[in-house]
Coordinates of C-alpha atoms in Angstrom, one line a residue:
Chain O
X480 CA 21.9 -24.6 20.8
X481 CA 24.3 -21.8 19.9
X482 CA 22.6 -18.5 19.3
X483 CA 23.5 -18.2 15.7
X484 CA 21.9 -21.5 14.9
X485 CA 18.9 -20.8 17.0
X486 CA 18.1 -17.6 15.1
X487 CA 18.5 -19.3 11.8
X488 CA 16.2 -22.1 12.9
X489 CA 13.6 -19.4 13.9
X490 CA 14.0 -17.6 10.6
X491 CA 14.0 -20.7 8.4
X492 CA 10.3 -21.3 7.8
X493 CA 9.5 -17.6 7.1
X494 CA 12.6 -17.1 4.9
X495 CA 11.9 -20.4 3.2
X496 CA 8.4 -19.2 2.3
X497 CA 9.8 -15.9 0.9
X498 CA 12.4 -17.7 -1.1
X499 CA 9.9 -20.2 -2.6
X500 CA 7.0 -17.7 -3.2
X501 CA 8.9 -14.5 -3.9
X502 CA 12.5 -14.9 -4.8
X503 CA 12.1 -17.9 -7.1
X504 CA 9.0 -16.5 -8.9
X505 CA 10.9 -13.2 -9.4
X506 CA 14.0 -15.0 -10.8
X507 CA 11.7 -16.9 -13.1
X508 CA 10.2 -13.7 -14.3
X509 CA 13.7 -12.4 -15.0
X510 CA 14.5 -15.5 -16.9
X511 CA 11.3 -15.2 -19.0
X512 CA 12.2 -11.7 -20.0
X513 CA 15.1 -13.2 -22.0
X514 CA 13.1 -15.8 -23.9
X515 CA 10.9 -15.6 -27.0
X516 CA 7.2 -15.7 -27.0
X517 CA 5.7 -19.0 -28.1
X518 CA 3.4 -19.1 -31.1
X519 CA 0.2 -19.6 -29.1
X520 CA 1.4 -17.6 -26.1
X521 CA 3.6 -19.5 -23.7
X522 CA 7.4 -19.4 -23.8
X523 CA 9.9 -20.5 -26.4
X524 CA 13.1 -21.2 -24.6
X525 CA 15.3 -19.3 -27.1
X526 CA 17.5 -16.6 -25.7
X527 CA 16.8 -13.1 -27.0
X528 CA 17.4 -9.4 -26.1
X529 CA 14.3 -8.7 -28.2
X530 CA 11.9 -8.0 -25.3
X531 CA 14.1 -5.3 -23.9
X532 CA 14.7 -3.8 -27.3
X533 CA 10.9 -3.7 -27.8
X534 CA 10.4 -2.1 -24.3
X535 CA 12.8 0.6 -25.4
X536 CA 10.8 1.2 -28.6
X537 CA 9.4 4.8 -28.7
X538 CA 5.8 3.5 -28.4
X539 CA 6.5 1.7 -25.1
X540 CA 9.1 4.2 -23.9
X541 CA 6.4 6.9 -24.2
X542 CA 4.2 4.8 -21.9
X543 CA 7.0 4.8 -19.3
X544 CA 7.4 8.5 -19.8
X545 CA 3.6 9.1 -19.3
X546 CA 3.7 7.0 -16.2
X547 CA 6.7 8.9 -14.9
X548 CA 5.0 12.2 -15.6
X549 CA 1.8 11.3 -13.9
X550 CA 3.6 9.7 -10.9
X551 CA 5.8 12.8 -10.6
X552 CA 2.7 15.2 -10.7
X553 CA 1.0 13.1 -8.1
X554 CA 4.1 13.1 -6.0
X555 CA 4.6 16.9 -6.2
X556 CA 1.0 17.6 -5.3
X557 CA 1.0 15.1 -2.4
X558 CA 4.2 16.7 -1.0
X559 CA 2.8 20.2 -1.2
X560 CA -0.4 19.2 0.5
X561 CA 1.3 16.9 3.1
X562 CA 4.1 19.2 4.3
X563 CA 1.9 21.9 6.0
X564 CA -0.5 19.2 7.2
X565 CA 2.4 17.3 8.9
X566 CA 3.6 20.6 10.3
X567 CA 0.2 21.4 11.7
X568 CA 0.0 18.0 13.3
X569 CA 3.4 18.4 14.9
X570 CA 2.3 21.8 16.4
X571 CA -0.9 20.3 17.9
X572 CA -0.9 19.4 21.6
X573 CA 1.2 16.2 22.1
X574 CA -1.7 14.1 23.4
X575 CA -3.7 14.8 20.3
X576 CA -1.0 14.1 17.8
X577 CA -1.4 10.3 17.9
X578 CA -5.1 10.6 17.3
X579 CA -4.6 13.0 14.4
X580 CA -2.1 10.6 12.8
X581 CA -4.3 7.6 13.2
X582 CA -7.0 9.6 11.5
X583 CA -4.7 10.3 8.7
X584 CA -3.7 6.7 8.3
X585 CA -7.1 5.1 8.7
X586 CA -8.4 5.6 5.1
X587 CA -5.1 4.0 3.9
X588 CA -5.9 0.7 5.5
X589 CA -9.3 0.3 3.9
X590 CA -10.1 -1.1 0.5
X591 CA -8.2 0.6 -2.4
X592 CA -10.8 -0.2 -5.0
X593 CA -13.6 1.3 -2.9
X594 CA -11.6 4.5 -2.3
X595 CA -11.0 4.7 -6.0
X596 CA -14.6 4.1 -6.8
X597 CA -15.6 6.9 -4.5
X598 CA -13.9 9.3 -6.9
X599 CA -16.0 7.9 -9.8
X600 CA -19.0 8.8 -7.8
X601 CA -17.7 12.3 -7.1
X602 CA -16.1 13.1 -10.5
X603 CA -18.5 11.7 -13.1
X604 CA -20.7 13.9 -15.3
X605 CA -23.7 13.4 -13.1
X606 CA -21.5 13.3 -10.0
X607 CA -21.6 15.3 -6.8
X608 CA -19.0 17.9 -7.8
X609 CA -20.5 18.6 -11.2
X610 CA -24.0 18.9 -9.6
X611 CA -22.6 21.3 -7.0
X612 CA -20.9 23.4 -9.7
X613 CA -24.0 23.7 -11.8
X614 CA -26.2 24.4 -8.8
X615 CA -23.9 27.2 -7.9
X616 CA -24.2 28.5 -11.4
X617 CA -20.5 28.2 -12.0
X618 CA -20.9 26.0 -15.1
X619 CA -23.6 25.4 -17.7
X620 CA -22.2 22.1 -19.0
X621 CA -20.8 19.3 -16.8
X622 CA -17.1 19.5 -16.6
X623 CA -15.3 16.4 -17.8
X624 CA -13.4 15.4 -14.7
X625 CA -13.4 11.6 -15.0
X626 CA -11.5 9.3 -17.4
X627 CA -8.6 11.7 -17.9
X628 CA -5.2 12.5 -16.4
X629 CA -6.8 14.8 -13.8
X630 CA -8.8 11.9 -12.4
X631 CA -5.8 9.6 -12.3
X632 CA -3.6 12.1 -10.5
X633 CA -6.4 12.9 -8.0
X634 CA -6.9 9.2 -7.3
X635 CA -3.2 8.7 -6.7
X636 CA -2.8 11.8 -4.5
X637 CA -5.8 10.7 -2.5
X638 CA -4.6 7.2 -1.9
X639 CA -1.0 8.0 -1.1
X640 CA -1.2 11.3 0.8
X641 CA -1.4 9.6 4.2
X642 CA 2.1 8.1 3.8
X643 CA 3.7 11.4 2.9
X644 CA 2.1 13.1 5.8
X645 CA 3.5 10.4 8.0
X646 CA 7.0 10.4 6.8
X647 CA 7.2 14.2 6.8
X648 CA 5.7 14.3 10.3
X649 CA 8.3 11.9 11.7
X650 CA 11.2 14.0 10.2
X651 CA 9.7 17.2 11.6
X652 CA 9.3 15.4 14.9
X653 CA 13.1 14.5 14.9
X654 CA 13.9 18.2 14.4
X655 CA 15.6 19.8 17.3
X656 CA 13.3 22.8 18.2
X657 CA 16.2 24.8 19.5
X658 CA 17.6 25.1 16.0
X659 CA 14.4 26.8 14.9
X660 CA 14.4 29.0 17.9
X661 CA 18.1 29.9 17.3
X662 CA 17.2 31.0 13.8
X663 CA 14.3 33.1 15.0
X664 CA 16.5 34.6 17.8
X665 CA 19.1 35.6 15.2
X666 CA 16.4 37.6 13.5
X667 CA 15.5 35.4 10.6
X668 CA 11.9 35.9 9.3
X669 CA 9.6 32.9 9.4
X670 CA 10.0 32.1 5.7
X671 CA 13.7 32.2 5.9
X672 CA 13.8 29.9 9.0
X673 CA 11.6 27.6 7.0
X674 CA 13.6 27.8 3.8
X675 CA 17.1 27.8 5.2
X676 CA 16.7 25.6 8.4
X677 CA 13.6 23.6 8.6
X678 CA 13.2 22.5 5.0
X679 CA 16.8 21.3 4.5
X680 CA 16.7 19.3 7.8
X681 CA 13.4 17.6 7.0
X682 CA 14.3 16.9 3.4
X683 CA 15.2 13.2 4.0
X684 CA 11.7 12.7 5.3
X685 CA 10.2 14.5 2.4
X686 CA 12.3 12.4 0.0
X687 CA 11.3 9.2 1.7
X688 CA 7.6 10.0 1.3
X689 CA 8.1 11.3 -2.2
X690 CA 9.9 8.2 -3.4
X691 CA 7.2 6.1 -1.8
X692 CA 4.4 7.9 -3.7
X693 CA 6.3 7.8 -6.9
X694 CA 7.2 4.1 -6.7
X695 CA 3.6 3.1 -5.9
X696 CA 2.2 5.5 -8.5
X697 CA 4.3 4.5 -11.4
X698 CA 3.5 0.8 -11.0
X699 CA -0.1 1.4 -10.4
X700 CA -2.7 -0.3 -12.4
X701 CA -6.1 0.1 -10.7
X702 CA -6.2 3.9 -10.6
X703 CA -5.5 4.4 -14.3
X704 CA -7.7 1.5 -15.1
X705 CA -10.8 2.8 -13.2
X706 CA -10.3 6.6 -13.2
X707 CA -8.5 6.8 -16.5
X708 CA -11.2 4.7 -18.2
X709 CA -8.6 2.8 -20.2
X710 CA -8.1 5.8 -22.4
X711 CA -4.4 6.0 -21.7
X712 CA -2.0 3.5 -20.3
X713 CA 0.5 3.4 -17.6
X714 CA 3.2 0.7 -17.2
X715 CA 1.0 -1.3 -14.8
X716 CA -1.8 -1.5 -17.4
X717 CA 0.7 -2.4 -20.1
X718 CA 2.1 -5.3 -18.0
X719 CA -1.5 -6.4 -17.2
X720 CA -2.4 -6.4 -20.9
X721 CA 0.7 -8.4 -21.9
X722 CA -0.1 -11.0 -19.4
X723 CA -3.9 -11.4 -19.5
X724 CA -4.8 -10.1 -23.0
X725 CA -1.9 -10.4 -25.4
X726 CA -0.5 -13.4 -23.6
X727 CA 3.0 -12.2 -24.4
X728 CA 4.6 -13.2 -21.1
X729 CA 8.2 -12.7 -22.0
X730 CA 7.5 -9.1 -23.0
X731 CA 5.3 -8.5 -20.0
X732 CA 8.2 -9.8 -17.8
X733 CA 10.7 -7.5 -19.5
X734 CA 8.4 -4.6 -18.8
X735 CA 8.1 -5.7 -15.2
X736 CA 11.9 -5.9 -14.9
X737 CA 12.3 -2.4 -16.4
X738 CA 9.8 -1.1 -13.9
X739 CA 11.7 -2.8 -11.0
X740 CA 15.0 -1.3 -12.4
X741 CA 13.5 2.2 -12.3
X742 CA 12.3 1.7 -8.8
X743 CA 15.6 0.3 -7.5
X744 CA 17.5 3.1 -9.0
X745 CA 15.2 5.6 -7.2
X746 CA 15.3 3.8 -3.9
X747 CA 19.1 3.6 -4.2
X748 CA 19.4 7.3 -5.0
X749 CA 17.2 8.1 -2.0
X750 CA 19.2 5.9 0.4
X751 CA 22.4 7.6 -0.9
X752 CA 20.9 11.1 -0.4
X753 CA 19.8 10.2 3.2
X754 CA 23.2 8.8 4.0
X755 CA 24.9 12.0 2.7
X756 CA 22.5 14.2 4.6
X757 CA 23.3 12.2 7.8
X758 CA 27.0 12.4 7.3
X759 CA 26.8 16.1 6.7
X760 CA 24.7 16.4 9.8
X761 CA 27.4 14.7 11.8
X762 CA 30.1 17.0 10.4
X763 CA 28.0 20.1 11.2
X764 CA 27.5 18.9 14.8
Chain H
X1110 CA -2.5 34.2 11.4
X1111 CA 0.0 31.5 10.4
X1112 CA -1.6 29.0 12.9
X1113 CA -5.0 29.8 11.6
X1114 CA -3.9 29.0 8.0
X1115 CA -2.3 25.8 9.2
X1116 CA -5.3 24.7 11.1
X1117 CA -7.6 25.4 8.2
X1118 CA -5.3 23.5 5.9
X1119 CA -5.3 20.5 8.2
X1120 CA -9.1 20.6 8.3
X1121 CA -9.3 20.7 4.5
X1122 CA -6.9 17.7 4.4
X1123 CA -9.2 15.7 6.6
X1124 CA -12.2 16.8 4.5
X1125 CA -10.3 15.5 1.4
X1126 CA -9.5 12.2 3.1
X1127 CA -12.9 11.5 4.6
X1128 CA -15.3 13.4 2.3
X1129 CA -15.4 10.7 -0.5
X1130 CA -15.8 7.9 2.1
X1131 CA -18.7 9.8 3.8
X1132 CA -20.4 10.3 0.5
X1133 CA -20.5 6.6 -0.1
X1134 CA -21.8 5.9 3.4
X1135 CA -24.6 8.5 3.0
X1136 CA -25.5 7.2 -0.5
X1137 CA -25.7 3.7 0.8
X1138 CA -28.7 4.8 2.9
X1139 CA -30.4 6.7 0.1
X1140 CA -33.4 5.0 -1.3
X1141 CA -32.5 6.0 -4.9
X1142 CA -28.9 5.0 -4.3
X1143 CA -27.6 7.7 -6.7
X1144 CA -26.2 11.0 -5.9
X1145 CA -29.1 12.8 -7.7
X1146 CA -31.2 13.6 -4.6
X1147 CA -32.0 12.4 -1.2
X1148 CA -35.1 10.3 -1.6
X1149 CA -35.5 8.9 1.9
X1150 CA -33.7 6.5 4.3
X1151 CA -33.6 2.9 3.2
X1152 CA -31.6 -0.2 4.0
X1153 CA -32.7 -1.9 0.8
X1154 CA -29.1 -1.9 -0.7
X1155 CA -27.9 -3.8 2.4
X1156 CA -30.7 -6.3 1.9
X1157 CA -29.7 -6.7 -1.7
X1158 CA -26.2 -7.5 -0.7
X1159 CA -27.3 -10.2 1.6
X1160 CA -29.6 -11.7 -1.1
X1161 CA -26.9 -11.9 -3.7
X1162 CA -25.4 -15.4 -4.0
X1163 CA -22.1 -14.4 -5.7
X1164 CA -21.5 -11.6 -3.2
X1165 CA -22.1 -13.8 -0.2
X1166 CA -19.9 -16.5 -1.7
X1167 CA -17.1 -14.1 -2.5
X1168 CA -17.3 -12.6 1.0
X1169 CA -16.9 -16.2 2.4
X1170 CA -13.9 -16.8 0.1
X1171 CA -12.4 -13.6 1.3
X1172 CA -12.8 -14.7 4.9
X1173 CA -11.2 -18.1 4.1
X1174 CA -8.2 -16.5 2.4
X1175 CA -7.9 -13.8 5.1
X1176 CA -8.0 -16.2 8.0
X1177 CA -5.7 -18.9 6.5
X1178 CA -3.0 -16.5 5.2
X1179 CA -3.1 -14.5 8.5
X1180 CA -2.7 -17.6 10.7
X1181 CA 0.3 -18.9 8.6
X1182 CA 1.9 -15.5 8.2
X1183 CA 1.5 -14.7 11.9
X1184 CA 3.3 -17.8 13.0
X1185 CA 6.1 -17.6 10.4
X1186 CA 6.4 -13.8 10.6
X1187 CA 6.7 -13.8 14.4
X1188 CA 9.4 -16.5 14.4
X1189 CA 11.2 -14.6 11.7
X1190 CA 11.1 -11.4 13.7
X1191 CA 12.5 -13.2 16.8
X1192 CA 15.3 -14.7 14.7
X1193 CA 16.2 -11.4 12.9
X1194 CA 16.2 -9.3 16.1
X1195 CA 18.4 -11.9 17.7
X1196 CA 21.3 -11.4 15.4
X1197 CA 23.4 -8.6 13.9
X1198 CA 21.7 -6.3 11.4
X1199 CA 22.1 -7.6 7.8
X1200 CA 21.3 -5.4 4.8
X1201 CA 20.5 -8.4 2.6
X1202 CA 18.1 -9.8 5.1
X1203 CA 16.4 -6.5 5.7
X1204 CA 16.0 -6.0 1.9
X1205 CA 14.4 -9.4 1.6
X1206 CA 11.9 -8.7 4.5
X1207 CA 11.2 -5.2 3.0
X1208 CA 10.8 -6.4 -0.6
X1209 CA 7.3 -7.8 -0.3
X1210 CA 6.1 -4.4 0.9
X1211 CA 7.5 -2.4 -2.0
X1212 CA 7.5 -4.7 -5.0
X1213 CA 4.6 -3.4 -7.1
X1214 CA 1.5 -5.7 -6.7
X1215 CA 1.3 -6.2 -10.4
X1216 CA 4.9 -7.6 -10.6
X1217 CA 4.5 -10.0 -7.7
X1218 CA 1.2 -11.1 -9.2
X1219 CA 2.6 -12.0 -12.6
X1220 CA 5.7 -13.6 -11.0
X1221 CA 3.5 -15.8 -8.9
X1222 CA 1.2 -16.6 -11.9
X1223 CA 4.3 -17.6 -13.9
X1224 CA 5.6 -19.7 -11.1
X1225 CA 2.3 -21.6 -10.6
X1226 CA 1.9 -22.1 -14.3
X1227 CA 5.5 -23.4 -14.6
X1228 CA 4.7 -25.9 -11.9
X1229 CA 1.4 -26.7 -13.8
X1230 CA -0.7 -26.2 -10.6
X1231 CA -4.4 -25.8 -10.9
X1232 CA -5.1 -22.5 -9.3
X1233 CA -7.8 -21.8 -6.8
X1234 CA -8.4 -20.3 -3.3
X1235 CA -5.3 -22.1 -2.0
X1236 CA -3.0 -20.4 -4.5
X1237 CA -4.3 -17.0 -3.4
X1238 CA -3.6 -18.0 0.3
X1239 CA 0.0 -19.1 -0.6
X1240 CA 0.5 -15.8 -2.3
X1241 CA -1.0 -13.6 0.4
X1242 CA 1.2 -15.2 3.0
X1243 CA 4.2 -13.5 1.2
X1244 CA 3.3 -9.9 1.9
X1245 CA 1.5 -10.8 5.2
X1246 CA 4.8 -12.3 6.6
X1247 CA 6.6 -9.1 5.8
X1248 CA 4.0 -7.0 7.6
X1249 CA 3.7 -9.2 10.7
X1250 CA 7.5 -9.4 10.9
X1251 CA 7.8 -5.6 10.7
X1252 CA 5.2 -5.0 13.4
X1253 CA 6.6 -7.7 15.8
X1254 CA 10.1 -6.3 15.2
X1255 CA 9.0 -2.9 16.3
X1256 CA 7.7 -4.5 19.5
X1257 CA 10.9 -6.5 20.1
X1258 CA 13.0 -3.3 19.9
X1259 CA 11.7 -2.3 23.3
X1260 CA 11.9 -5.9 24.6
X1261 CA 14.1 -6.3 27.7
X1262 CA 16.2 -9.4 26.8
X1263 CA 17.5 -9.7 30.4
X1264 CA 14.2 -11.3 31.4
X1265 CA 14.9 -14.1 28.9
X1266 CA 18.4 -14.5 30.5
X1267 CA 16.8 -14.5 33.9
X1268 CA 14.4 -17.2 32.9
X1269 CA 17.2 -19.3 31.4
X1270 CA 19.3 -18.8 34.6
X1271 CA 16.4 -20.1 36.6
X1272 CA 16.5 -23.3 34.6
X1273 CA 13.7 -22.8 32.1
X1274 CA 14.0 -24.5 28.7
X1275 CA 13.9 -22.3 25.5
X1276 CA 10.4 -23.4 24.9
X1277 CA 9.2 -22.6 28.4
X1278 CA 10.9 -19.3 28.3
X1279 CA 9.2 -18.5 25.0
X1280 CA 5.8 -19.7 26.2
X1281 CA 5.9 -18.1 29.6
X1282 CA 8.1 -15.0 29.2
X1283 CA 8.7 -13.8 25.6
X1284 CA 5.3 -14.5 24.0
X1285 CA 3.2 -12.8 26.8
X1286 CA 5.3 -9.7 26.5
X1287 CA 5.2 -9.5 22.7
X1288 CA 1.7 -10.8 22.3
X1289 CA 0.0 -7.4 21.7
X1290 CA 2.5 -6.9 18.9
X1291 CA 1.8 -10.3 17.4
X1292 CA -2.0 -9.7 17.6
X1293 CA -1.6 -6.2 16.1
X1294 CA 0.5 -7.7 13.2
X1295 CA -2.1 -10.4 12.7
X1296 CA -4.9 -7.9 12.5
X1297 CA -3.0 -5.7 10.0
X1298 CA -2.2 -8.8 7.9
X1299 CA -5.9 -9.8 7.9
X1300 CA -7.0 -6.3 7.0
X1301 CA -4.5 -6.2 4.1
X1302 CA -5.5 -9.7 3.0
X1303 CA -9.2 -9.1 2.8
X1304 CA -8.6 -5.9 0.8
X1305 CA -6.0 -7.2 -1.6
X1306 CA -7.0 -7.4 -5.2
X1307 CA -4.4 -7.6 -7.9
X1308 CA -2.4 -10.6 -6.6
X1309 CA -5.7 -12.5 -5.8
X1310 CA -7.0 -11.6 -9.3
X1311 CA -3.9 -13.2 -11.0
X1312 CA -3.5 -16.2 -8.8
X1313 CA -7.2 -17.2 -8.5
X1314 CA -7.3 -19.2 -11.7
X1315 CA -10.2 -19.3 -14.1
X1316 CA -12.8 -21.0 -11.7
X1317 CA -15.7 -19.0 -10.5
X1318 CA -15.4 -20.6 -7.1
X1319 CA -12.3 -18.6 -6.1
X1320 CA -13.6 -15.1 -6.6
X1321 CA -12.8 -12.9 -3.6
X1322 CA -14.8 -9.8 -2.5
X1323 CA -12.4 -7.3 -4.0
X1324 CA -12.5 -9.2 -7.3
X1325 CA -16.3 -9.0 -7.1
X1326 CA -16.2 -5.3 -6.4
X1327 CA -13.8 -4.8 -9.3
X1328 CA -16.3 -6.6 -11.6
X1329 CA -19.2 -4.5 -10.3
X1330 CA -17.3 -1.2 -10.7
X1331 CA -16.3 -2.0 -14.2
X1332 CA -19.9 -2.8 -15.0
X1333 CA -20.9 0.7 -13.9
X1334 CA -22.0 2.6 -10.8
X1335 CA -24.4 0.3 -8.9
X1336 CA -25.8 1.4 -5.5
X1337 CA -25.0 -2.0 -3.9
X1338 CA -21.4 -1.0 -4.0
X1339 CA -22.1 1.9 -1.6
X1340 CA -23.6 -0.5 1.0
X1341 CA -20.7 -2.9 0.5
X1342 CA -18.2 0.0 0.8
X1343 CA -19.8 1.1 4.0
X1344 CA -19.6 -2.4 5.6
X1345 CA -16.0 -3.0 4.4
X1346 CA -14.9 0.5 5.6
X1347 CA -16.5 -0.2 9.0
X1348 CA -14.8 -3.6 9.3
X1349 CA -11.4 -2.3 8.2
X1350 CA -11.5 0.8 10.5
X1351 CA -12.5 -1.3 13.5
X1352 CA -9.7 -3.8 12.9
X1353 CA -7.1 -1.1 12.5
X1354 CA -8.3 0.8 15.6
X1355 CA -8.2 -2.4 17.7
X1356 CA -4.7 -3.2 16.3
X1357 CA -3.6 0.4 17.0
X1358 CA -4.8 0.1 20.6
X1359 CA -3.1 -3.2 21.1
X1360 CA 0.3 -2.1 19.9
X1361 CA 0.9 1.6 20.5
X1362 CA 3.7 2.6 18.3
X1363 CA 3.4 -0.2 15.8
X1364 CA 2.0 1.9 13.1
X1365 CA 4.8 2.9 10.7
X1366 CA 6.5 6.1 11.6
X1367 CA 5.3 6.5 15.1

């Protein structure tokens, strides 16, 4: 059998599965977003732009804005924590680096719900952190730390930090150490070497990690649900409600499409930025 | 000074990552089960888990879903990886293989629910399995592809030159070489599948019989803080960590970014 045919034959069952159980359902979702809602839920097959107009309504647009703000905050905090951590790992003895990275990734591969639940235990009024604070005499009243934006951001940072550490680490790893030495030899102070040499060269890795956290955070539903206590909504919760409570599937689909559009735009921008950085790198070299 | 600060920062990061998990593990052994005070060592919360019918049933369901979707996805994902690595790079193909890993769970969940409803299927454990295979294929394929990048295709040519059929070459040459990668992919797929919640929640249908463990946990958490969750968390963490460590050992370099 010719090679081309052979590789298609190998790919067929897997690709077929993805087409039937991913592409077709997503296309169906796209189609639903242009139909009207039936009287008793369900779909009325009448074309309309109404769902998207409604999604752009200030009420819903503000939920998108809140989600973006929370996702952005979580992303910024994760990057600030992750960068020095990744740098510290890259400076460790080579033999220990793999172990340190596995330790970073390990929590990520365990149950998301349970990791989120752990923060309920830590942050609630009777929780460990409040008890510690009052035992130390720092507060008289329990500090409300749960069921607010602080809790949601904490949960998101906690769950996605490992990925940022990993992406930043791999871009630091790719860095040519001679460039840093050259900068130091030329008399640049450490902060300047970092600011002018290291940071720009590792920016693609930072961007990859940041986009990852942002994308996962903005569509998140469990963290705002459990740690936000349902007091404020993010896009994920809104989609969930439209599907399971309001039973307005067309509107839920439109919201999902809007979310996907935001994500694709970001991923595209990131890919473009990486490509530019690479081309620039080639020119410089 | 700088190294000292970096080292301290890294230690704090590990404390941040493992502190909450350790708290749950310690609490699971506390007689009172609550973070109020240590009231003595007890395994009663573990015993409670074993006695609870719904929890045992949902654990069983999770195993069924995890094993079935892993087996299907491992076969399809491995074939897919072999096919993809055998041809020129294609952006469209890469995007399709990457998509299940980045589409938000909630979006894939409602898409699948819409799809099954349009087909008027009665949902149950099988629809969760069909759905889990989607993202499991993507992960297995990604892990096996990493393995294949360092694969020396000249041994395949040698095998063909010596007169072996494609199937014999696959069985005797290719598979043994990539097997650690296949197994690592399978273990990751299994880990992801037993932990997955949102897609299962949407594609399980209304029947009580298709509740998986994460769905059970979600219900328990929403109900309030109950000490049994600590014991369950400890067991699940232990199982997940063991699976990932085994997978990591099997396929050095298969974890993303390494």
